[in-house]
CSV table of C-alpha atoms and ligand atoms in Angstrom, one decimal:
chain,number,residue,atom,x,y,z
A,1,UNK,CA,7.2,61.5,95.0
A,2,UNK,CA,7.9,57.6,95.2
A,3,UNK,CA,5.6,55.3,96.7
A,4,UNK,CA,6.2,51.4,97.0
A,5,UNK,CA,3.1,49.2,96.7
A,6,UNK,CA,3.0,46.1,98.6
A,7,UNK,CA,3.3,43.0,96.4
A,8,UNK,CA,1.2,40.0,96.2
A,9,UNK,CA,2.2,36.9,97.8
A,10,UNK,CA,1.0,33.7,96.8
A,11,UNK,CA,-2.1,32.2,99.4
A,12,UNK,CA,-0.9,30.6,102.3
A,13,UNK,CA,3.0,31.8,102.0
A,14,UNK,CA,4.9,34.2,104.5
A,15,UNK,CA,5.7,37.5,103.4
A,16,UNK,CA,9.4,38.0,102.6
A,17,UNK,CA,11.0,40.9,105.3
A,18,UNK,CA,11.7,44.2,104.1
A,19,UNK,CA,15.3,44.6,103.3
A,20,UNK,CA,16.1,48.1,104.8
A,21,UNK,CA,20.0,49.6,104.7
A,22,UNK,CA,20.2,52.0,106.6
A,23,UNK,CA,22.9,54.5,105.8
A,24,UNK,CA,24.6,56.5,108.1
A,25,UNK,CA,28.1,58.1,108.8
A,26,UNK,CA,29.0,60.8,111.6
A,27,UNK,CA,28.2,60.7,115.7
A,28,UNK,CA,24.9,62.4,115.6
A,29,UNK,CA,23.1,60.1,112.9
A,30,UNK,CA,24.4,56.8,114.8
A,31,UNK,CA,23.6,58.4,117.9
A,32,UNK,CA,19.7,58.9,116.6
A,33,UNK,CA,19.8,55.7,114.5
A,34,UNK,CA,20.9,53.3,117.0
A,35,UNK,CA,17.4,53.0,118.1
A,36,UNK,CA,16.1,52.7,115.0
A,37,UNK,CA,18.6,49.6,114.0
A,38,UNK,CA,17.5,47.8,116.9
A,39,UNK,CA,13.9,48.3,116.9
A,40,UNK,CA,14.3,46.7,112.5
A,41,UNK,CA,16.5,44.2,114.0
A,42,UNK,CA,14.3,42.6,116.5
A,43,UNK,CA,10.8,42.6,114.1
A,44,UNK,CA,11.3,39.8,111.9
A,45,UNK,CA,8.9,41.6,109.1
A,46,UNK,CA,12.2,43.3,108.4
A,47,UNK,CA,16.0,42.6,107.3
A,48,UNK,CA,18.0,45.7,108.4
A,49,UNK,CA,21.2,45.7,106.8
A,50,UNK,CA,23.8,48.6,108.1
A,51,UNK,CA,26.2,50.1,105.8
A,52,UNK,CA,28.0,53.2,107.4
A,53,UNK,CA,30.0,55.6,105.3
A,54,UNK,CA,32.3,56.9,108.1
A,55,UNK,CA,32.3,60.1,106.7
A,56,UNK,CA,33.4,60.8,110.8
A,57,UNK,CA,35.8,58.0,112.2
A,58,UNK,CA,36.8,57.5,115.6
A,59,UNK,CA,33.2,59.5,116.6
A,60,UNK,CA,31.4,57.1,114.6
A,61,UNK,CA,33.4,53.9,116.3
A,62,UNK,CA,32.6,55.3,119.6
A,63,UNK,CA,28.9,55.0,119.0
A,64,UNK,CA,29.3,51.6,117.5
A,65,UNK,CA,31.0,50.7,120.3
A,66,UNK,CA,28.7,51.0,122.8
A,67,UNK,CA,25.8,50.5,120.6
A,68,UNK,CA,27.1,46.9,119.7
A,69,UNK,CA,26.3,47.8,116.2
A,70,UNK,CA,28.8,45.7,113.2
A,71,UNK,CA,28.2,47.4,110.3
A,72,UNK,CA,27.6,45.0,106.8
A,73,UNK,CA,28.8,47.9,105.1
A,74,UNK,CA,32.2,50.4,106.0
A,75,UNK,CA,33.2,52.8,103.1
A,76,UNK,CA,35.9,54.1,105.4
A,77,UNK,CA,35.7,57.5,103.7
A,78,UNK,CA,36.6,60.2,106.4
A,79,UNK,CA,39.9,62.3,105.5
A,80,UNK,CA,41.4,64.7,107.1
A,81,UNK,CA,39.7,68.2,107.0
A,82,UNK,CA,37.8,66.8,104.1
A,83,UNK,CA,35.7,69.5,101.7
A,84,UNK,CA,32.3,69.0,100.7
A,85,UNK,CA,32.7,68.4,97.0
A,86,UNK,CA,35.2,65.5,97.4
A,87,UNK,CA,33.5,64.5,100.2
A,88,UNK,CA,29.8,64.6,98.3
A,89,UNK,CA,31.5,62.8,95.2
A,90,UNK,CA,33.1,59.9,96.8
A,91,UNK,CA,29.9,59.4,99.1
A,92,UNK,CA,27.6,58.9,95.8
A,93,UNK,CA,29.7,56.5,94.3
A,94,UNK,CA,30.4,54.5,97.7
A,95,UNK,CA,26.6,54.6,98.8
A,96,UNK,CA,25.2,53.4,95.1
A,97,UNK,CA,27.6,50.3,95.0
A,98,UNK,CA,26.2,49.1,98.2
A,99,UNK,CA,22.9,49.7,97.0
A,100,UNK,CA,23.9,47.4,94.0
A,101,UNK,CA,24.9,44.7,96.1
A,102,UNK,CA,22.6,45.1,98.4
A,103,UNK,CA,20.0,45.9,96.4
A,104,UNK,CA,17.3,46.7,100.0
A,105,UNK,CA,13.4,47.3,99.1
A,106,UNK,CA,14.1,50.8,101.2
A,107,UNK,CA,16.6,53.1,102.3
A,108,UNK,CA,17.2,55.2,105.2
A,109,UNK,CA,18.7,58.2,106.4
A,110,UNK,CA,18.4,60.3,109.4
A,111,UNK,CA,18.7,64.3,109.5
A,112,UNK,CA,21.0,66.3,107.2
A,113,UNK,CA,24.9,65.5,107.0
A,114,UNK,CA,26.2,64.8,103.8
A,115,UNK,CA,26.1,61.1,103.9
A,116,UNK,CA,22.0,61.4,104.6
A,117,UNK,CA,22.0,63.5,101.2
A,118,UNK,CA,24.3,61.3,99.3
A,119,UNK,CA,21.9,58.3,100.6
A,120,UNK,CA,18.9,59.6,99.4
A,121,UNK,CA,20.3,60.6,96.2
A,122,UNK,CA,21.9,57.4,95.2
A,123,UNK,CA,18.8,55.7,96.3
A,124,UNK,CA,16.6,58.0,94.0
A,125,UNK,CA,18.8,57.6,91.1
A,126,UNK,CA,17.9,54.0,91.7
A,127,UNK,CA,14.3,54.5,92.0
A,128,UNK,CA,14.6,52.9,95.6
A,129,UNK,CA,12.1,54.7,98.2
A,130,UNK,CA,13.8,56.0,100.7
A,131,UNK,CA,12.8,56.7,104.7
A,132,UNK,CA,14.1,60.3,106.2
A,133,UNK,CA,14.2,60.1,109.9
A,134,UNK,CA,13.7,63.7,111.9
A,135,UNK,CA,12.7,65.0,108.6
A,136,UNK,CA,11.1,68.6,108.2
A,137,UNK,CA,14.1,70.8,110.2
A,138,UNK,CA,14.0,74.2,108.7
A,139,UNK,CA,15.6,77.2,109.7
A,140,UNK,CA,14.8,78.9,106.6
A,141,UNK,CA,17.8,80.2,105.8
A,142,UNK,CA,20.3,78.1,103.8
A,143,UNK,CA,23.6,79.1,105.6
A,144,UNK,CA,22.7,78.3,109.0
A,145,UNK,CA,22.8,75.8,108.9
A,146,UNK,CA,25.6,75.2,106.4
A,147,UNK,CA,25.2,72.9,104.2
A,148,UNK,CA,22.7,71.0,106.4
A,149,UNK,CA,19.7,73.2,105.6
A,150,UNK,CA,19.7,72.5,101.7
A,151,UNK,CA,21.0,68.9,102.4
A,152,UNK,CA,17.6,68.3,104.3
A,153,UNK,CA,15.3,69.6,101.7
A,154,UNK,CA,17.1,67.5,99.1
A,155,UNK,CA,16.2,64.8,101.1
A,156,UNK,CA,12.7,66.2,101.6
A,157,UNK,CA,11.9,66.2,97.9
A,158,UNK,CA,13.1,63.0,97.2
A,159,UNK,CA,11.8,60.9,100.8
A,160,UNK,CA,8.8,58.5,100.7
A,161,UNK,CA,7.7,58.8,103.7
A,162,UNK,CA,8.5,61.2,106.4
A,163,UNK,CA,8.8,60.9,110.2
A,164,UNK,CA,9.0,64.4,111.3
A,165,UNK,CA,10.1,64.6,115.1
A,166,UNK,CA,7.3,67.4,115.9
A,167,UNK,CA,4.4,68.9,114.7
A,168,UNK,CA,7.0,72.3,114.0
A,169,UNK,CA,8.2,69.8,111.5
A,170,UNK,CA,6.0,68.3,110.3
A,171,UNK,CA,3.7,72.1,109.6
A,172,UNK,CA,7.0,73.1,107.5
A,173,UNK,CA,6.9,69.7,105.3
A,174,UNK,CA,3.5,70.5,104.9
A,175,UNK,CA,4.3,74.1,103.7
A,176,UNK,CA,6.4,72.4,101.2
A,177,UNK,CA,3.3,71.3,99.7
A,178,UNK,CA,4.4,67.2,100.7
A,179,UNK,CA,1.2,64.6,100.7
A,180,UNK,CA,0.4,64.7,104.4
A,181,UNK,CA,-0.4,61.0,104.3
A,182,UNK,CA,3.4,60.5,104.0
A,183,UNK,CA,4.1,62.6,107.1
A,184,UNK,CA,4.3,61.3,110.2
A,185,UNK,CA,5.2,62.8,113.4
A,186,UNK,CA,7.0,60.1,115.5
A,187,UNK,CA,9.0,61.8,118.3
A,188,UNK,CA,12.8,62.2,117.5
A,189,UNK,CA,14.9,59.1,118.4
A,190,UNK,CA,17.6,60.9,120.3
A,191,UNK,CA,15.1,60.7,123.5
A,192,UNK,CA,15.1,56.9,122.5
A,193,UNK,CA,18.9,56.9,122.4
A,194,UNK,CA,19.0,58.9,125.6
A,195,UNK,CA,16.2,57.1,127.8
A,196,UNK,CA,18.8,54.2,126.8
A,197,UNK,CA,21.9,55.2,127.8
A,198,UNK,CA,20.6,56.6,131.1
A,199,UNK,CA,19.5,53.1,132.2
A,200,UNK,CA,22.7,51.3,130.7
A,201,UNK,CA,24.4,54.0,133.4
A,202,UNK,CA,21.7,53.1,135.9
A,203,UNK,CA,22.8,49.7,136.0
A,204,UNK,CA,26.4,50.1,135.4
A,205,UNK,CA,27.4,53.1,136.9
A,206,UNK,CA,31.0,52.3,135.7
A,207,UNK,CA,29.7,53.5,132.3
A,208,UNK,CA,30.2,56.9,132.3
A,209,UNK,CA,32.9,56.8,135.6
A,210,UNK,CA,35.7,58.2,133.3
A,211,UNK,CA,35.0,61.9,134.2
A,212,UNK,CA,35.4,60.9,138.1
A,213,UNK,CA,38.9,62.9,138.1
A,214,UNK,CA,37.6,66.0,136.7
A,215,UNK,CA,34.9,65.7,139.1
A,216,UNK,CA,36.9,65.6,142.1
A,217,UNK,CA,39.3,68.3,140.2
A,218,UNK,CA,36.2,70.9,140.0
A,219,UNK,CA,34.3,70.3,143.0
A,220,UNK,CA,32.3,72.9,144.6
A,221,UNK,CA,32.3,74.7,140.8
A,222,UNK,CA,29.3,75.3,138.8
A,223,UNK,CA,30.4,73.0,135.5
A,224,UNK,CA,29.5,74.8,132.3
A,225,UNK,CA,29.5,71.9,129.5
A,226,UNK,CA,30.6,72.9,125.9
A,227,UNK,CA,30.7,71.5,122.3
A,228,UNK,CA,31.5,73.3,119.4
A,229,UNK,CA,31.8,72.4,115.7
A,230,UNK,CA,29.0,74.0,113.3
A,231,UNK,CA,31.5,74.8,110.3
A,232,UNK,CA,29.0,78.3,109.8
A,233,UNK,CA,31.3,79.5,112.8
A,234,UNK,CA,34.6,78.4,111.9
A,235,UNK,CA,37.1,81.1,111.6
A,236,UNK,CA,35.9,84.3,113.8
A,237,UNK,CA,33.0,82.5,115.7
A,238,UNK,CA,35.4,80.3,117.2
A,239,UNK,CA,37.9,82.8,118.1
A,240,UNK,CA,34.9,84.8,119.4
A,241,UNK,CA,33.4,81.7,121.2
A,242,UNK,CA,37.2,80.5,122.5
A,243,UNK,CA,37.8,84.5,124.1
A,244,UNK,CA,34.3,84.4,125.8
A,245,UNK,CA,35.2,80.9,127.5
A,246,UNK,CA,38.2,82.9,128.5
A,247,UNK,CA,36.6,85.5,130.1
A,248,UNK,CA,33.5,83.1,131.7
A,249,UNK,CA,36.5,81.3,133.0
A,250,UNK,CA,38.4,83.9,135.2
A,251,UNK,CA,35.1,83.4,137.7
A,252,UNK,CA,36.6,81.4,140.2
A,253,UNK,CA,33.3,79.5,141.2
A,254,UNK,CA,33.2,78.2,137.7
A,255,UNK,CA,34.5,75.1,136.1
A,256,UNK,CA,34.3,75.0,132.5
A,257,UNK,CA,34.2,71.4,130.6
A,258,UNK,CA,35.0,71.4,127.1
A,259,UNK,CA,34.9,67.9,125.3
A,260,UNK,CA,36.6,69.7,121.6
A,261,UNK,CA,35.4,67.9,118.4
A,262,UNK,CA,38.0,65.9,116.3
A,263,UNK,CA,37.3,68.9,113.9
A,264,UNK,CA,41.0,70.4,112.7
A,265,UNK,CA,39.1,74.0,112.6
A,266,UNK,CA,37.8,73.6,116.2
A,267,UNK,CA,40.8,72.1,117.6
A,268,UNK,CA,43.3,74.2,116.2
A,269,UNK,CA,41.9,77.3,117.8
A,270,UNK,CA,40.7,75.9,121.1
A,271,UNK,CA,43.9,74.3,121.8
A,272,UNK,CA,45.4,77.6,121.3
A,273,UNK,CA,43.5,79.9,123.1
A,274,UNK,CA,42.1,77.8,126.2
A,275,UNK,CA,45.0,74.8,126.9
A,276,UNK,CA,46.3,75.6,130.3
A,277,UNK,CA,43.5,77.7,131.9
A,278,UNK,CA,43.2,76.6,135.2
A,279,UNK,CA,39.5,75.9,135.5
A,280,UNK,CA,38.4,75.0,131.7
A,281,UNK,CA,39.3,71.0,130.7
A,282,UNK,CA,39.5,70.4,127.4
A,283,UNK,CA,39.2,66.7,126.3
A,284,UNK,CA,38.8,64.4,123.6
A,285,UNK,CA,35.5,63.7,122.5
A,286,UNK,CA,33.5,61.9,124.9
A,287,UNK,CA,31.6,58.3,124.5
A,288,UNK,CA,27.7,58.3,124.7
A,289,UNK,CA,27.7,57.3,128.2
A,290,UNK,CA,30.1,59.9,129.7
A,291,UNK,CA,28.4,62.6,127.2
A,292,UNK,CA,25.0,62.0,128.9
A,293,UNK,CA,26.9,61.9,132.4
A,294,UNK,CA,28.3,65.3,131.6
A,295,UNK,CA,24.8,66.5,130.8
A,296,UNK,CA,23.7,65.7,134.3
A,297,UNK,CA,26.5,67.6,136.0
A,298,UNK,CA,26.1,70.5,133.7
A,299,UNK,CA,24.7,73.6,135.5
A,300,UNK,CA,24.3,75.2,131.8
A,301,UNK,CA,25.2,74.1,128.4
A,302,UNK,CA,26.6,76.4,125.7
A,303,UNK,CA,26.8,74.8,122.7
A,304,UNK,CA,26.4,75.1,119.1
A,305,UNK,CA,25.4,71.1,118.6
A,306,UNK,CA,21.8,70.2,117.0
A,307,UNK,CA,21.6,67.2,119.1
A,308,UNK,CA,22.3,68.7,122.3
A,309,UNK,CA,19.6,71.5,121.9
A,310,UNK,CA,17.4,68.6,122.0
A,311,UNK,CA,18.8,66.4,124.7
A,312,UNK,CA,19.6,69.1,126.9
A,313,UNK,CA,15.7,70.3,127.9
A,314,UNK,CA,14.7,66.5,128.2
A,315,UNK,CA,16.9,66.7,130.7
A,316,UNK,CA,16.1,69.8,132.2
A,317,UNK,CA,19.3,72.2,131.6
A,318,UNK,CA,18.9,75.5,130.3
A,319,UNK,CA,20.9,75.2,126.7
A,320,UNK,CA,22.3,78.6,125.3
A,321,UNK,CA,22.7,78.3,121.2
A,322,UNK,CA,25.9,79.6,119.8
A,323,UNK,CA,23.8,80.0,116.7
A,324,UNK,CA,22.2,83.2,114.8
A,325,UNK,CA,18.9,80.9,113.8
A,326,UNK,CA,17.8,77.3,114.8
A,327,UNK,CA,16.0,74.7,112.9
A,328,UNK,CA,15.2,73.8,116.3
A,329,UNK,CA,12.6,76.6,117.4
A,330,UNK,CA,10.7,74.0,119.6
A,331,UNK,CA,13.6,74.5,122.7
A,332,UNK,CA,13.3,78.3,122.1
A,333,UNK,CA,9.5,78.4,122.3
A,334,UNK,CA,9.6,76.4,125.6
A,335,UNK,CA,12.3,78.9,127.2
A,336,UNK,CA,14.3,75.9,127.7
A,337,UNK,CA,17.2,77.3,125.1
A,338,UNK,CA,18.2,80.6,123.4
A,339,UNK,CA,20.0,81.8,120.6
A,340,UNK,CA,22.9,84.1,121.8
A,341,UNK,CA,25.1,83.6,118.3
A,342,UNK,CA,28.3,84.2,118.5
A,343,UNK,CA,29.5,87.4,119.7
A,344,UNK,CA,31.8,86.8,123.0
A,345,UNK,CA,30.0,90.1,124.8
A,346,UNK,CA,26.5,88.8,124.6
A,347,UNK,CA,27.5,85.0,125.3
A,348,UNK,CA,29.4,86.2,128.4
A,349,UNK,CA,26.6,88.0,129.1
A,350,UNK,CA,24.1,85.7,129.0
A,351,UNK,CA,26.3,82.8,130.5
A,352,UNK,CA,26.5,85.5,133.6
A,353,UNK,CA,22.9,86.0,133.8
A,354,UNK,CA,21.9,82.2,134.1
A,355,UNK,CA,24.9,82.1,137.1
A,356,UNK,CA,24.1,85.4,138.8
A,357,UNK,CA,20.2,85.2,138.8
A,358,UNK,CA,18.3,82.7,140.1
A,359,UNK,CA,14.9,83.6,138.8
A,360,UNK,CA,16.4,83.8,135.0
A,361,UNK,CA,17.9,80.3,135.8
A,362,UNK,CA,15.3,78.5,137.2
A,363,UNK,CA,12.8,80.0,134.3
A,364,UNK,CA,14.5,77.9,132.0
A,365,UNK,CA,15.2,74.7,134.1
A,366,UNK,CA,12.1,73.0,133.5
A,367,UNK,CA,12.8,69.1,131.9
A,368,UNK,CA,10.7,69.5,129.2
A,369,UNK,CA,10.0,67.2,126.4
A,370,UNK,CA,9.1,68.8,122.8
A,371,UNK,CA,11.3,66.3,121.1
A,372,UNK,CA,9.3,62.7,122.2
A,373,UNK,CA,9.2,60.0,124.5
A,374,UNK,CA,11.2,57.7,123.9
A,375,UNK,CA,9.3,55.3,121.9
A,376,UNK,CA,10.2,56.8,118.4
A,377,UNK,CA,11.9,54.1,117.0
A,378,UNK,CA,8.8,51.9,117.7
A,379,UNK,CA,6.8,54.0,116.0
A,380,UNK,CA,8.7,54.1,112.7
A,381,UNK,CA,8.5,50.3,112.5
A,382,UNK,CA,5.1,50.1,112.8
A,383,UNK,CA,4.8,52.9,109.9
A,384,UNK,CA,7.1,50.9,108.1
A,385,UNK,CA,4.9,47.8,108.6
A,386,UNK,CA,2.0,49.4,107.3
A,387,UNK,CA,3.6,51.0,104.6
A,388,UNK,CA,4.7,47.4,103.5
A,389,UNK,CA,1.6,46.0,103.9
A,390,UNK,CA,3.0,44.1,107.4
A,391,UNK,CA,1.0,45.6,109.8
B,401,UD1,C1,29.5,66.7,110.1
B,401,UD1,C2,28.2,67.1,109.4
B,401,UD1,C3,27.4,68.0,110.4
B,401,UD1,C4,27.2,67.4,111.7
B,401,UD1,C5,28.6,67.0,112.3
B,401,UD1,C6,28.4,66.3,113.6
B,401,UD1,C7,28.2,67.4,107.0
B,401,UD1,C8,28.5,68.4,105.9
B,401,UD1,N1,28.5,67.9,108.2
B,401,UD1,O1,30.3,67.9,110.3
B,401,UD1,O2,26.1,68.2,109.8
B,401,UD1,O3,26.6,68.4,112.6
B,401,UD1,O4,29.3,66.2,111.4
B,401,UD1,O5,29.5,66.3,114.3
B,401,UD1,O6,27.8,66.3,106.8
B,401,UD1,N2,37.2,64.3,112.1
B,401,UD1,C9,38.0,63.4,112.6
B,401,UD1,N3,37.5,62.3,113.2
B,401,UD1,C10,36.1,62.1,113.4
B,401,UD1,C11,35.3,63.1,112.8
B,401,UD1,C12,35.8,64.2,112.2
B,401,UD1,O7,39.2,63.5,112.5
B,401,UD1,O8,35.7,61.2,114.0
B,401,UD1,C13,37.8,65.5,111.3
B,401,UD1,C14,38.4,65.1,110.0
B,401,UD1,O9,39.5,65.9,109.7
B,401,UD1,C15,37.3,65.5,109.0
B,401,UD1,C16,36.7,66.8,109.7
B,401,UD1,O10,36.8,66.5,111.1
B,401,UD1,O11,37.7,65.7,107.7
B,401,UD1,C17,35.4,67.2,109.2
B,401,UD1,O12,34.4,66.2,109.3
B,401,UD1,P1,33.1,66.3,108.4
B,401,UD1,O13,32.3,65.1,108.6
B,401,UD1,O14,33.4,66.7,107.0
B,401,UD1,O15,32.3,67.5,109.0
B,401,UD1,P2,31.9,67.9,110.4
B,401,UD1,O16,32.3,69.3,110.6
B,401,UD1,O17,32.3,66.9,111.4
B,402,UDP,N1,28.1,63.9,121.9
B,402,UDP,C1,28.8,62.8,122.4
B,402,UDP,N2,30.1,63.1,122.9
B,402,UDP,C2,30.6,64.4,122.8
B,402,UDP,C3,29.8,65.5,122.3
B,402,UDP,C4,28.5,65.2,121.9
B,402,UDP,O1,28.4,61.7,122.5
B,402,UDP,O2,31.8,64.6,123.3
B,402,UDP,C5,26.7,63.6,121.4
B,402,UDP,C6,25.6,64.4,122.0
B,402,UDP,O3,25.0,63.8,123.1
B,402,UDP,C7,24.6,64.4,120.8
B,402,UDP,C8,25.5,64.3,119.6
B,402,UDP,O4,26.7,63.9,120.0
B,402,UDP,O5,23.7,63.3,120.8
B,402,UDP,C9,25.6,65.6,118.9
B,402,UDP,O6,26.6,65.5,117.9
B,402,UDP,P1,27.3,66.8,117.2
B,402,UDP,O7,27.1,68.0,118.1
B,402,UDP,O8,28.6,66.4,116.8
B,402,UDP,O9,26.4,67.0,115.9
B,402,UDP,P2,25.0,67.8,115.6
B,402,UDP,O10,24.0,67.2,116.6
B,402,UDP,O11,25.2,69.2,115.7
B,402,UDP,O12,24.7,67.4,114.2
């Protein structure tokens, strides 16, 4: 395991900031990352540089948007339908250059997508420590998720230090046999990222106002939001998912809204199954803001997302898990989400349950919090700070 010790600075002079790059390169990591950036960007002990792979493209630039983020770095990699191994091989190469030029005192990496591995790899080939934010996820089983389970231990056994968002996650680093001094449970930054987007709406409502036609389109209905795109359930869990939507949508009191990942493998079979229906809207992936704003009209969400089975109980909406196993227990132990995998039967079932009884619903509409406060980001500077020495 890598640690970095401080060095000595001559009496009397001012410690040179920490150059940090931190890597990144689909929605979900700039999502949880924002935060992060910000938090570097305003402590002078530090000189965050950004370098995103864009591994995802016009997800990515929608989260740059409205973060105001200009990355120093853009490898522009994303191709359509792209497979792993190219994928994997072109990120190495891309990520180690900038590391070269860059040539940062740390790296990090948030969660498990194939950039975050590539990152931490190119870093440790270069001896460079490397920071892994919402560390520790473990489903146990290393095809669900697929390829993100084994991505994240990669990253595990190479990390320096560790912010694990929970004490779930932090026990399983620990069971991994890492030093506990370089764990640290910190809160996961998607609260951070979602405390500050709900009061970006707060004071411009005109945010997240592009969903206003759909609203008035489905008033009186009980909206069901979904998202869809864990490639563990391409091929027959979509079909299976896109028939159950079809059969939760012949209820007329229902409205079903559907924002369908730029994924070829999601869209290809959504688009075929559900365009037209009456009362289920499928549309382009949404921004942050509108995201969040469908959250909050949301009766239920069904989704197979990582990041929305955390956002979604902070927020107080029972979540149901299009996944046979989560890395996320900690929604699942609260009875704020379930795993109903992917058979359209039980997900119709269980989507009719949370409409039809009001005990079941209200059992699992309780805003609860197992994911942090908001003031992750924070946190992980100041560990950072002491790490270097800075504190
Ligand atoms: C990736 C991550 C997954 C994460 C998900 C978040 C890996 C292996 N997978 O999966 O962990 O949960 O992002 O959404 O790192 N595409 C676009 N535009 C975009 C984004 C994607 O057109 O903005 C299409 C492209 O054809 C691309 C394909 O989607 O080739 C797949 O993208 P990729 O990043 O390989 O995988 P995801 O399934 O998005
Ligand atoms: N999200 C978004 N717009 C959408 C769908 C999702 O901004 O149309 C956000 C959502 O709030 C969450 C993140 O994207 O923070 C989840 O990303 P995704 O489901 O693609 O990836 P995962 O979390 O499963 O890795």
């Amino acid at each position: 395991m890598s640690t970095n010790t401080p060095s000595v600075a001559p009496l009397g002079s001012t410690p040179r900031p920490t150059r940090i790059l931190v890597i990144f390169g689909t929605r979900p990591e700039a999502i949880k990352l924002f935060p992060v950036v910000a938090a570097l960007k305003a402590d002078p002990r530090f000189e965050a540089r950004v370098c995103v792979s864009a591994q995802h493209r016009g997800m990515l630039d929608q989260v740059l948007e409205i973060a105001g983020i200009t990355p120093d770095h853009d490898l522009d990699l994303m191709r359509p339908d792209q497979s792993l191994d190219s994928l994997t091989a072109a990120l190495i190469t891309g990520l180690g250059k900038v590391m070269d030029i860059e040539k940062p005192d740390r790296v990090m990496v948030q969660g498990d997508t194939a950039t975050a591995m590539a990152g931490a790899l190119a870093a440790y080939y270069r001896k460079i420590p490397v920071d892994h934010v919402e560390a520790g996820l473990r489903s146990g089983n290393i095809y669900h998720p697929w390829p993100e389970e084994v991505n994240r231990k990669m990253i595990g056994a190479i990390a320096s230090l560790h912010f694990a968002p929970t004490t779930t996650s932090q026990a399983a680093l620990l069971r991994e046999n890492v030093d506990p001094a370089r764990v640290h449970v910190t809160g996961n930054t998607v609260i951070d990222a979602l405390h500050w987007v709900g009061d970006r709406i707060k004071a411009n409502p005109a945010l997240a106002s592009g969903l206003a036609d759909l609203e008035a389109r489905f008033a009186g209905k009980r909206i069901i939001g979904v998202t869809s795109h864990r490639r563990e359930n391409f091929g027959d869990g979509m079909e299976n998912i896109a028939q159950a939507i079809r059969t939760i949508a012949q209820r007329p009191d229902v409205a079903i809204i559907f924002p369908v990942h730029l994924n070829p493998n999601v869209r290809a079979v959504m688009n075929e199954r559900l365009a037209g229906l009456d009362n289920v809207a499928l549309i382009e992936p949404l921004d942050y803001p509108h995201f969040a704003h469908l959250l909050s009209l949301a009766e239920i969400m069904l989704t197979d997302s990582g990041g929305v089975q955390e956002e979604a109980p902070a927020l107080g909406k029972p979540v149901l898990v299009m996944r046979e196993t989560t890395e996320r227990p900690e929604g699942v132990e609260a009875g704020t989400a379930k795993l109903v995998g992917t058979d359209s039967a039980r997900i119709v079932s269980e989507i009719f349950s949370l409409l039809d009884d009001k005990a079941a619903y209200e059992a699992m509409a309780r805003a609860h919090n197992p994911f942090g406060d908001g003031h992750s980001s924070r946190r992980i500077v100041e560990i950072l700070c002491e790490e270097m020495g800075q504190a």
